[in-house]
Structure formats: C-alpha cells, structure tokens
Tab-separated table of C-alpha atoms and ligand atoms in Angstrom:
chain	number	residue	atom	x	y	z
W	1	UNK	CA	-19.416	20.533	42.403
W	2	UNK	CA	-19.973	19.950	45.782
W	3	UNK	CA	-22.978	19.111	47.785
W	4	UNK	CA	-21.998	22.195	50.437
W	5	UNK	CA	-20.199	24.699	48.135
W	6	UNK	CA	-24.290	24.409	46.321
W	7	UNK	CA	-26.060	25.694	48.892
W	8	UNK	CA	-23.596	28.541	49.515
W	9	UNK	CA	-23.960	29.470	45.813
W	10	UNK	CA	-23.985	33.421	44.972
W	11	UNK	CA	-25.875	34.999	41.972
W	12	UNK	CA	-24.742	35.017	39.201
W	13	UNK	CA	-22.898	38.639	38.604
W	14	UNK	CA	-22.581	38.329	34.999
W	15	UNK	CA	-25.980	40.128	34.141
W	16	UNK	CA	-26.829	42.247	30.447
W	17	UNK	CA	-29.633	45.661	29.874
W	18	UNK	CA	-32.585	44.437	30.324
W	19	UNK	CA	-31.384	42.898	33.836
W	20	UNK	CA	-31.833	39.320	33.023
W	21	UNK	CA	-29.223	37.474	35.312
W	22	UNK	CA	-26.843	34.641	33.069
W	23	UNK	CA	-26.685	31.079	34.916
W	24	UNK	CA	-27.225	28.515	32.032
W	25	UNK	CA	-24.765	28.298	29.355
W	26	UNK	CA	-25.403	25.492	27.104
W	27	UNK	CA	-22.201	24.305	25.536
W	28	UNK	CA	-23.046	22.997	21.064
W	29	UNK	CA	-19.203	21.039	21.776
W	30	UNK	CA	-19.450	19.777	17.683
W	31	UNK	CA	-22.046	20.502	15.206
W	32	UNK	CA	-21.419	16.735	13.602
W	33	UNK	CA	-23.989	14.334	14.508
W	34	UNK	CA	-24.533	10.517	13.690
W	35	UNK	CA	-28.033	11.423	12.748
W	36	UNK	CA	-30.074	13.967	10.795
W	37	UNK	CA	-33.684	14.964	11.402
W	38	UNK	CA	-34.663	16.405	9.051
W	39	UNK	CA	-35.891	19.861	11.178
W	40	UNK	CA	-32.481	19.802	11.867
W	41	UNK	CA	-30.145	19.577	8.640
W	42	UNK	CA	-29.647	19.447	5.953
W	43	UNK	CA	-29.603	16.376	3.509
W	44	UNK	CA	-25.903	17.198	2.771
W	45	UNK	CA	-24.676	19.599	5.693
W	46	UNK	CA	-20.937	20.797	5.727
W	47	UNK	CA	-18.789	21.259	8.720
W	48	UNK	CA	-16.842	22.621	10.882
W	49	UNK	CA	-13.658	21.488	9.408
W	50	UNK	CA	-11.698	19.726	13.263
W	51	UNK	CA	-8.870	22.132	13.705
W	52	UNK	CA	-11.607	25.253	13.700
W	53	UNK	CA	-13.082	23.500	17.026
W	54	UNK	CA	-12.169	24.836	20.164
W	55	UNK	CA	-10.437	21.443	22.004
W	56	UNK	CA	-11.034	20.411	24.568
W	57	UNK	CA	-8.958	22.121	26.823
W	58	UNK	CA	-10.457	25.642	25.549
W	59	UNK	CA	-14.351	24.104	26.559
W	60	UNK	CA	-12.743	23.716	29.719
W	61	UNK	CA	-11.592	26.741	30.098
W	62	UNK	CA	-14.014	28.884	29.150
W	63	UNK	CA	-16.714	26.588	31.330
W	64	UNK	CA	-14.675	27.178	33.939
W	65	UNK	CA	-14.746	31.447	33.841
W	66	UNK	CA	-18.452	31.220	33.186
W	67	UNK	CA	-18.269	28.831	36.398
W	68	UNK	CA	-16.986	31.574	38.006
W	69	UNK	CA	-18.900	33.847	36.795
W	70	UNK	CA	-21.221	32.437	38.545
W	71	UNK	CA	-23.149	30.026	36.299
W	72	UNK	CA	-24.620	26.915	37.797
W	73	UNK	CA	-25.905	25.470	34.855
W	74	UNK	CA	-24.441	24.438	31.735
W	75	UNK	CA	-25.624	21.724	28.674
W	76	UNK	CA	-23.404	20.352	26.731
W	77	UNK	CA	-25.818	19.419	23.515
W	78	UNK	CA	-24.838	20.144	19.543
W	79	UNK	CA	-24.772	18.504	17.370
W	80	UNK	CA	-23.765	14.742	18.823
W	81	UNK	CA	-22.493	15.570	21.521
W	82	UNK	CA	-21.578	11.725	21.976
W	83	UNK	CA	-19.757	10.883	17.867
W	84	UNK	CA	-17.011	13.976	20.121
W	85	UNK	CA	-14.324	12.456	20.229
W	86	UNK	CA	-12.196	12.183	23.950
W	87	UNK	CA	-16.529	14.016	25.601
W	88	UNK	CA	-15.905	12.481	28.370
W	89	UNK	CA	-12.618	14.407	29.858
W	90	UNK	CA	-15.021	17.087	29.643
W	91	UNK	CA	-17.780	15.965	31.661
W	92	UNK	CA	-14.530	14.495	33.910
W	93	UNK	CA	-12.882	17.569	34.187
W	94	UNK	CA	-16.678	19.813	33.708
W	95	UNK	CA	-17.629	17.576	37.028
W	96	UNK	CA	-15.185	18.717	39.290
W	97	UNK	CA	-15.768	22.601	39.755
W	98	UNK	CA	-17.243	24.116	42.366
W	99	UNK	CA	-19.944	26.470	41.695
W	100	UNK	CA	-22.040	23.558	39.116
W	101	UNK	CA	-25.202	22.557	40.803
W	102	UNK	CA	-26.790	20.986	37.450
W	103	UNK	CA	-24.071	19.470	34.061
W	104	UNK	CA	-26.724	18.128	31.894
W	105	UNK	CA	-26.756	16.397	28.878
W	106	UNK	CA	-28.721	16.424	25.520
W	107	UNK	CA	-28.078	13.509	23.318
W	108	UNK	CA	-30.278	11.929	20.841
W	109	UNK	CA	-29.421	8.407	22.943
W	110	UNK	CA	-27.974	6.856	20.537
W	111	UNK	CA	-24.153	6.113	22.156
W	112	UNK	CA	-26.142	6.828	25.696
W	113	UNK	CA	-26.181	2.646	26.133
W	114	UNK	CA	-21.668	2.482	26.291
W	115	UNK	CA	-21.644	5.978	27.907
W	116	UNK	CA	-24.612	7.155	30.439
W	117	UNK	CA	-23.078	4.921	33.776
W	118	UNK	CA	-18.856	7.212	32.453
W	119	UNK	CA	-21.636	10.374	32.951
W	120	UNK	CA	-22.991	9.104	35.222
W	121	UNK	CA	-20.091	9.095	37.324
W	122	UNK	CA	-18.721	12.127	35.667
W	123	UNK	CA	-21.343	14.502	38.013
W	124	UNK	CA	-23.164	14.866	35.879
W	125	UNK	CA	-27.042	15.125	37.095
W	126	UNK	CA	-30.289	14.699	34.214
W	127	UNK	CA	-29.899	13.769	30.183
W	128	UNK	CA	-32.066	15.033	28.655
W	129	UNK	CA	-32.985	12.134	25.282
W	130	UNK	CA	-34.899	13.161	22.150
W	131	UNK	CA	-36.973	11.229	20.824
W	132	UNK	CA	-40.424	12.116	18.380
W	133	UNK	CA	-41.534	9.128	18.150
W	134	UNK	CA	-42.227	5.533	18.524
W	135	UNK	CA	-42.431	3.553	15.768
W	136	UNK	CA	-39.178	1.900	13.466
W	137	UNK	CA	-39.872	3.303	10.346
W	138	UNK	CA	-41.031	6.730	11.019
W	139	UNK	CA	-37.414	7.160	13.278
W	140	UNK	CA	-35.751	7.006	10.187
W	141	UNK	CA	-37.663	8.981	8.055
W	142	UNK	CA	-37.843	12.057	10.486
W	143	UNK	CA	-34.298	11.087	11.382
W	144	UNK	CA	-33.020	10.433	7.763
W	145	UNK	CA	-30.587	7.089	9.374
W	146	UNK	CA	-31.729	6.114	12.008
W	147	UNK	CA	-32.375	3.277	14.007
W	148	UNK	CA	-34.799	2.960	16.138
W	149	UNK	CA	-33.180	0.533	18.489
W	150	UNK	CA	-30.089	2.190	20.112
W	151	UNK	CA	-32.639	6.036	20.979
W	152	UNK	CA	-34.159	2.828	22.984
W	153	UNK	CA	-31.488	0.499	24.494
W	154	UNK	CA	-29.680	4.239	25.476
W	155	UNK	CA	-32.587	5.878	27.334
W	156	UNK	CA	-32.367	1.792	29.220
W	157	UNK	CA	-29.264	2.767	29.558
W	158	UNK	CA	-30.106	6.084	31.700
W	159	UNK	CA	-32.742	4.825	33.804
W	160	UNK	CA	-30.308	2.134	34.122
W	161	UNK	CA	-27.362	4.205	35.279
W	162	UNK	CA	-30.095	5.424	37.379
W	163	UNK	CA	-30.264	8.732	36.376
W	164	UNK	CA	-32.865	10.881	37.677
W	165	UNK	CA	-36.297	12.898	35.863
W	166	UNK	CA	-34.390	11.704	32.777
W	167	UNK	CA	-36.758	13.939	30.403
W	168	UNK	CA	-37.264	13.462	26.660
W	169	UNK	CA	-37.641	15.700	23.805
W	170	UNK	CA	-39.387	15.427	21.123
W	171	UNK	CA	-40.195	17.970	18.672
W	172	UNK	CA	-44.192	17.499	17.072
W	173	UNK	CA	-44.646	18.080	13.295
W	174	UNK	CA	-47.788	17.893	11.399
W	175	UNK	CA	-48.831	15.005	9.617
W	176	UNK	CA	-45.632	13.370	10.343
W	177	UNK	CA	-46.202	12.933	14.154
W	178	UNK	CA	-48.849	14.596	16.245
W	179	UNK	CA	-50.813	11.073	16.559
W	180	UNK	CA	-48.230	9.833	18.687
W	181	UNK	CA	-48.544	12.847	21.459
W	182	UNK	CA	-50.386	10.860	23.825
W	183	UNK	CA	-48.042	7.325	22.885
W	184	UNK	CA	-45.760	9.629	23.794
W	185	UNK	CA	-46.123	10.366	27.134
W	186	UNK	CA	-47.726	7.390	27.805
W	187	UNK	CA	-43.935	6.124	27.154
W	188	UNK	CA	-42.004	8.800	29.406
W	189	UNK	CA	-45.346	8.506	32.500
W	190	UNK	CA	-45.003	4.276	32.208
W	191	UNK	CA	-40.142	4.810	32.602
W	192	UNK	CA	-41.439	7.363	35.391
W	193	UNK	CA	-39.218	10.191	32.764
W	194	UNK	CA	-40.181	13.608	31.879
W	195	UNK	CA	-41.304	14.919	28.223
W	196	UNK	CA	-41.943	18.479	26.614
W	197	UNK	CA	-43.329	18.708	23.610
W	198	UNK	CA	-41.845	21.875	21.817
W	199	UNK	CA	-42.267	23.456	18.717
W	200	UNK	CA	-40.702	23.658	16.129
W	201	UNK	CA	-37.893	26.423	15.555
W	202	UNK	CA	-37.195	28.094	11.254
W	203	UNK	CA	-32.744	27.535	12.100
W	204	UNK	CA	-31.042	26.886	8.935
W	205	UNK	CA	-32.518	25.061	4.890
W	206	UNK	CA	-33.036	21.638	5.747
W	207	UNK	CA	-34.835	21.452	1.998
W	208	UNK	CA	-37.497	18.578	4.084
W	209	UNK	CA	-40.053	20.181	4.621
W	210	UNK	CA	-41.923	23.849	4.089
W	211	UNK	CA	-41.754	24.905	8.450
W	212	UNK	CA	-44.950	27.021	8.495
W	213	UNK	CA	-47.246	23.651	6.597
W	214	UNK	CA	-45.867	22.111	9.040
W	215	UNK	CA	-46.116	23.554	12.670
W	216	UNK	CA	-47.896	22.193	15.667
W	217	UNK	CA	-48.725	24.487	17.779
W	218	UNK	CA	-47.926	23.651	21.832
W	219	UNK	CA	-51.661	24.929	22.547
W	220	UNK	CA	-52.482	21.722	20.328
W	221	UNK	CA	-50.487	19.091	21.846
W	222	UNK	CA	-51.953	20.412	24.778
W	223	UNK	CA	-55.997	20.031	23.749
W	224	UNK	CA	-55.037	16.801	22.353
W	225	UNK	CA	-53.325	15.755	25.521
W	226	UNK	CA	-56.367	16.440	28.346
W	227	UNK	CA	-58.371	13.883	25.896
W	228	UNK	CA	-56.175	11.431	27.609
W	229	UNK	CA	-54.935	13.270	30.496
W	230	UNK	CA	-55.502	15.099	33.929
W	231	UNK	CA	-52.949	17.195	33.168
W	232	UNK	CA	-52.384	19.952	35.808
W	233	UNK	CA	-50.723	23.895	35.408
W	234	UNK	CA	-47.427	23.441	37.769
W	235	UNK	CA	-44.925	26.821	38.607
W	236	UNK	CA	-42.257	23.980	38.259
W	237	UNK	CA	-39.484	24.921	36.342
W	238	UNK	CA	-36.286	22.938	35.113
W	239	UNK	CA	-34.504	26.843	34.311
W	240	UNK	CA	-35.269	25.854	31.239
W	241	UNK	CA	-38.228	28.012	28.952
W	242	UNK	CA	-40.265	24.730	28.794
W	243	UNK	CA	-43.949	25.041	30.970
W	244	UNK	CA	-44.942	22.593	32.704
W	245	UNK	CA	-48.321	20.314	33.636
W	246	UNK	CA	-48.746	17.279	35.668
W	247	UNK	CA	-50.062	13.997	35.021
W	248	UNK	CA	-52.177	14.198	38.247
W	249	UNK	CA	-52.199	11.181	40.430
W	250	UNK	CA	-48.140	10.278	38.679
W	251	UNK	CA	-44.898	12.264	38.584
W	252	UNK	CA	-44.013	12.904	35.261
W	253	UNK	CA	-43.684	16.549	34.018
W	254	UNK	CA	-45.307	17.218	30.852
W	255	UNK	CA	-43.492	20.585	29.234
W	256	UNK	CA	-44.359	22.425	26.964
W	257	UNK	CA	-41.375	24.728	25.123
W	258	UNK	CA	-43.392	26.538	22.784
W	259	UNK	CA	-41.206	29.896	21.136
W	260	UNK	CA	-43.355	30.403	18.795
W	261	UNK	CA	-46.306	30.811	21.021
W	262	UNK	CA	-45.148	32.031	23.737
W	263	UNK	CA	-42.265	33.459	24.188
W	264	UNK	CA	-39.977	32.783	26.323
W	265	UNK	CA	-36.904	35.283	26.024
W	266	UNK	CA	-38.376	38.400	29.238
W	267	UNK	CA	-36.634	35.692	31.976
W	268	UNK	CA	-34.207	34.263	29.592
W	269	UNK	CA	-30.550	32.454	31.573
W	270	UNK	CA	-29.002	32.130	29.134
W	271	UNK	CA	-26.777	32.121	26.596
W	272	UNK	CA	-24.001	29.776	24.114
W	273	UNK	CA	-20.994	28.716	23.177
W	274	UNK	CA	-20.314	26.767	19.360
W	275	UNK	CA	-18.008	24.581	19.154
W	276	UNK	CA	-16.292	27.316	17.408
W	277	UNK	CA	-15.751	29.060	19.804
W	278	UNK	CA	-18.790	31.374	19.395
W	279	UNK	CA	-20.516	33.116	21.558
W	280	UNK	CA	-23.882	33.372	21.812
W	281	UNK	CA	-26.442	35.941	22.987
W	282	UNK	CA	-29.801	34.705	21.488
W	283	UNK	CA	-30.868	31.580	19.915
W	284	UNK	CA	-32.771	33.176	17.322
W	285	UNK	CA	-30.320	36.222	15.869
W	286	UNK	CA	-26.489	36.768	15.371
W	287	UNK	CA	-25.359	38.755	17.911
W	288	UNK	CA	-22.273	37.302	19.071
W	289	UNK	CA	-18.661	37.322	20.230
W	290	UNK	CA	-15.907	35.654	19.624
W	291	UNK	CA	-13.970	33.774	22.155
W	292	UNK	CA	-11.240	31.467	20.307
W	293	UNK	CA	-9.843	33.749	19.793
W	294	UNK	CA	-9.375	35.053	22.717
W	295	UNK	CA	-8.345	31.494	24.624
W	296	UNK	CA	-5.807	31.756	21.747
W	297	UNK	CA	-4.562	34.421	22.801
W	298	UNK	CA	-4.014	34.334	25.728
W	299	UNK	CA	-3.067	31.410	26.401
W	300	UNK	CA	-1.986	32.516	29.663
W	301	UNK	CA	-4.512	34.596	31.036
W	302	UNK	CA	-7.399	34.527	32.580
W	303	UNK	CA	-8.926	37.689	32.591
W	304	UNK	CA	-9.339	38.944	28.681
W	305	UNK	CA	-11.514	36.167	28.850
W	306	UNK	CA	-13.707	37.003	31.502
W	307	UNK	CA	-14.097	40.824	30.749
W	308	UNK	CA	-14.783	39.159	27.139
W	309	UNK	CA	-17.645	36.691	28.836
W	310	UNK	CA	-19.187	40.627	30.413
W	311	UNK	CA	-18.456	42.487	27.403
W	312	UNK	CA	-20.266	40.220	25.753
W	313	UNK	CA	-23.504	39.770	28.266
W	314	UNK	CA	-23.961	44.138	26.392
W	315	UNK	CA	-25.072	42.929	23.202
W	316	UNK	CA	-26.778	40.471	24.273
W	317	UNK	CA	-31.316	41.373	22.858
W	318	UNK	CA	-34.138	42.064	23.663
W	319	UNK	CA	-35.233	38.278	21.613
W	320	UNK	CA	-35.661	37.070	18.396
W	321	UNK	CA	-38.158	37.670	15.977
W	322	UNK	CA	-38.814	34.293	14.911
W	323	UNK	CA	-41.455	33.213	12.378
W	324	UNK	CA	-42.449	29.951	10.619
W	325	UNK	CA	-44.056	31.830	7.373
W	326	UNK	CA	-40.661	33.199	7.035
W	327	UNK	CA	-38.217	33.282	4.200
W	328	UNK	CA	-35.472	33.285	4.610
W	329	UNK	CA	-35.023	31.591	8.015
W	330	UNK	CA	-31.871	32.088	9.396
W	331	UNK	CA	-28.758	30.397	8.368
W	332	UNK	CA	-27.394	28.079	11.205
W	333	UNK	CA	-29.097	25.430	12.143
W	334	UNK	CA	-29.758	24.042	15.687
W	335	UNK	CA	-26.737	21.645	15.564
W	336	UNK	CA	-24.567	24.558	15.587
W	337	UNK	CA	-26.233	26.691	17.366
W	338	UNK	CA	-27.198	23.895	20.557
W	339	UNK	CA	-30.731	23.384	21.429
K	1	LIG	N1	-28.115	15.732	19.391
K	1	LIG	C1	-28.846	16.015	20.901
K	1	LIG	C2	-29.635	16.095	20.138
K	1	LIG	O1	-30.654	15.791	19.137
K	1	LIG	O2	-30.864	15.328	21.856
K	1	LIG	C3	-28.912	17.691	20.533
K	1	LIG	C4	-28.586	18.296	19.701
K	1	LIG	S1	-30.324	19.001	19.435
K	1	LIG	C5	-29.969	20.195	18.790
K	1	LIG	C6	-30.764	19.850	20.009
K	1	LIG	C7	-32.748	19.947	21.109
K	1	LIG	O3	-32.479	20.614	19.590
K	1	LIG	C8	-33.299	18.340	20.690
K	1	LIG	O4	-34.515	17.755	21.633
K	1	LIG	C9	-33.392	18.986	18.734
K	1	LIG	O5	-34.635	17.554	19.214
K	1	LIG	C10	-33.748	20.093	18.455
K	1	LIG	N2	-33.971	20.138	17.551
K	1	LIG	C11	-33.009	20.374	16.894
K	1	LIG	N3	-33.743	21.402	15.895
K	1	LIG	C12	-34.779	22.043	15.797
K	1	LIG	C13	-35.335	22.826	15.347
K	1	LIG	N4	-35.959	23.938	14.006
K	1	LIG	N5	-36.684	22.977	15.845
K	1	LIG	C14	-36.859	23.419	17.561
K	1	LIG	N6	-36.570	21.606	18.018
K	1	LIG	C15	-34.915	21.846	17.373
K	2	LIG	FE1	-28.689	15.265	15.479
K	2	LIG	FE2	-30.132	16.250	17.549
K	2	LIG	FE3	-29.742	17.422	14.583
K	2	LIG	FE4	-31.737	14.928	14.916
K	2	LIG	S1	-31.688	17.273	16.448
K	2	LIG	S2	-29.967	15.503	13.637
K	2	LIG	S3	-29.931	13.600	16.784
K	2	LIG	S4	-27.882	17.827	16.728
C-alpha cells in the first residue's frame, strides 16, 4: 500500500447486474473462535476441518486478484481471525499490495495485546473490536466463556499501538445489554473511539434465545442515546453499511448497522470470502461461487480465478430478505459468513 498509488486509484472494474461497483472484500480466515457469543454461534459448533480451509497463500492469491481488479478495501474477519495460526503472514503480504487503500480487521480483541503492534507494522489501517457490555459477568454470559479483561486489554493495546479511529461494535439485545447503551458510548468517547450498534441478524441456529423477542432496533438505540447525548446526523461513511451520527462537541461517531430497520442493500459494495474459499455474494443469501476449486485447479495461472470472480458478479442478488420472526433462519452462522 503506497500513498501515491492511493491517489491514482482507478475505480473497481467489478460491477454487478444492478450497476453496483464492488470495491470491498471481506475475508473470513477461520470459522473458529475463542468465544461463543450467543447471537453468533451455538454452544456446540462443528467447525470446518482444517484441511478444507484455504491456505494463507491461497487467501493471498484471492485477495490479490480482487485488488488487481480494483478492490481497494479488504477486511479480515472470521471467526476470530487472530486465532488462525500464522495469520500475521497474511496481513504482511496483503499489506504490500499496491492499490489496497484500506486493510482492516474485525476482532474480539482477546489476542490484540500480543498482535496490535505487528498489525500496525504490517499496514493494517483500522481495527473494529467487538464489545457488547462493560460488565465482566455479562461479558462472560454473552460470550458464554469469555473474560472481559482480555478484550479490554486488547482495546488498550490497539490504542497504544497508534491505531486511529478504533471502532467498537456492539450487538444490542433487549434485556441482555440494552441498558448499557449510553455507558458503551461513554466508554468509546472517553478513549477517542467510534462505536457502532448492530441489529442482530438471523444467521444460523444459536440455541440461546428467540431472536424476535430480543430484537432491539437501531431506532430504539438512537432514542435511548438522545436522552443523554446531542447527536448530529452526518453523511460520513466508513465504506460500510453504518449510518453515522456525531456527538456534538466530540470526535466520536456513533454508527447504526440496521439490516432490518434500514436495509442497506441498494448501496452494497462488498462480497465475502469464507475460510473454505466460497465467495458469498450476499450476507443474507446463499448465492456463491467456489473459488477454492478454481485456485487449486490453476496453481500457476491467475486468469481462471479472475474470470470466476467476474462471472460471480452476475449472480450477486439484489438484497437480503432478513426476517427476524421467520424460522428456520439461514443455516450459515455469522462466524462462517465473515461478519
Ligand atoms: N470474532 C470477531 C469479532 O467478534 O469481532 C470477528 C467476527 S464476528 C462474526 C464480526 C461481527 O459480527 C462482530 O461485531 C459480531 O458482534 C457480529 N455478529 C456476530 N453474529 C451476529 C449476528 N447474528 N447478528 C449481528 N451481528 C453479529
Ligand atoms: Fe467469536 Fe466474533 Fe462470533 Fe463472538 S461474534 S463468537 S467473537 S466470531
């Protein structure tokens, strides 16, 4: 990633049937995780056998092919990306790609203390850290097994390493953590961070709660916050689906990711790669292309991979049909999807 090439960046050549330009790739590098958040996973998850995962070299090849076709933002996610063995190698190699303006990470923060500085050195531009509560017991209950101290230490480590615009992601569930919304914002503001509130999405069986019963909309979150903060709507974007407000007199942005109440499909600019090499064209639909097969069948020739990616744009659906009240939900869990 070089500053001068950022300025010269041309538009992505990947365009779908609805004239949406795809310039953003999210890569789930593993479906495994050291936590078991109740909205994301079930208690006894079956994970993909390691032999079926794309290797780090294959992940790089796919990432590079996208960047060569104009994708300028890659987010590494999972599962918990920092649990994948050797993952720093992928950050380091992607970090050298000309044309990649933004190399970002979504993490639960538990391993950031060890890795934050190396991530910065590798060229990671921004980090999102998931934190739904500030209370240790609640954290343990929402994550089923987690220790909040590790995530808090990870947040400190990201800030100490010099990351700008660190963002907290909070999924809000009624009667589980909705009473902490102002506290979470205060926590972020105090540390100069941004925060986004996410509506729970119906991905995979979780065996914990009825998603419709615990649904807490972005509008409710906003109303709660307006009792404590003067929030000014902005048109700012971080290249994702969040709609932002700024806290009057502060740098902190408060984002809302609202797949149910404010569908964001019309401006969709992204596709997702699963750890097995399946290219998902939509978060909430099953349209996909098997890129692992293409990569492995053509170890020395990138042309078939490029063609497969271009062809896949033609099956990107218009949007998701999330219905929080519908059963069954999409079988695929968020850790596989790469949330
Ligand atoms: N493990 C990392 C983390 O938790 O940040 C990265 C992967 S996690 C799947 C990415 C984001 O998806 C997290 O912010 C998490 O809160 C969110 N998420 C997981 N399951 C979700 C669901 N069912 N609905 C909405 N957001 C979800
Ligand atoms: Fe793990 Fe992230 Fe899913 Fe929580 S949300 S279980 S941290 S992948």
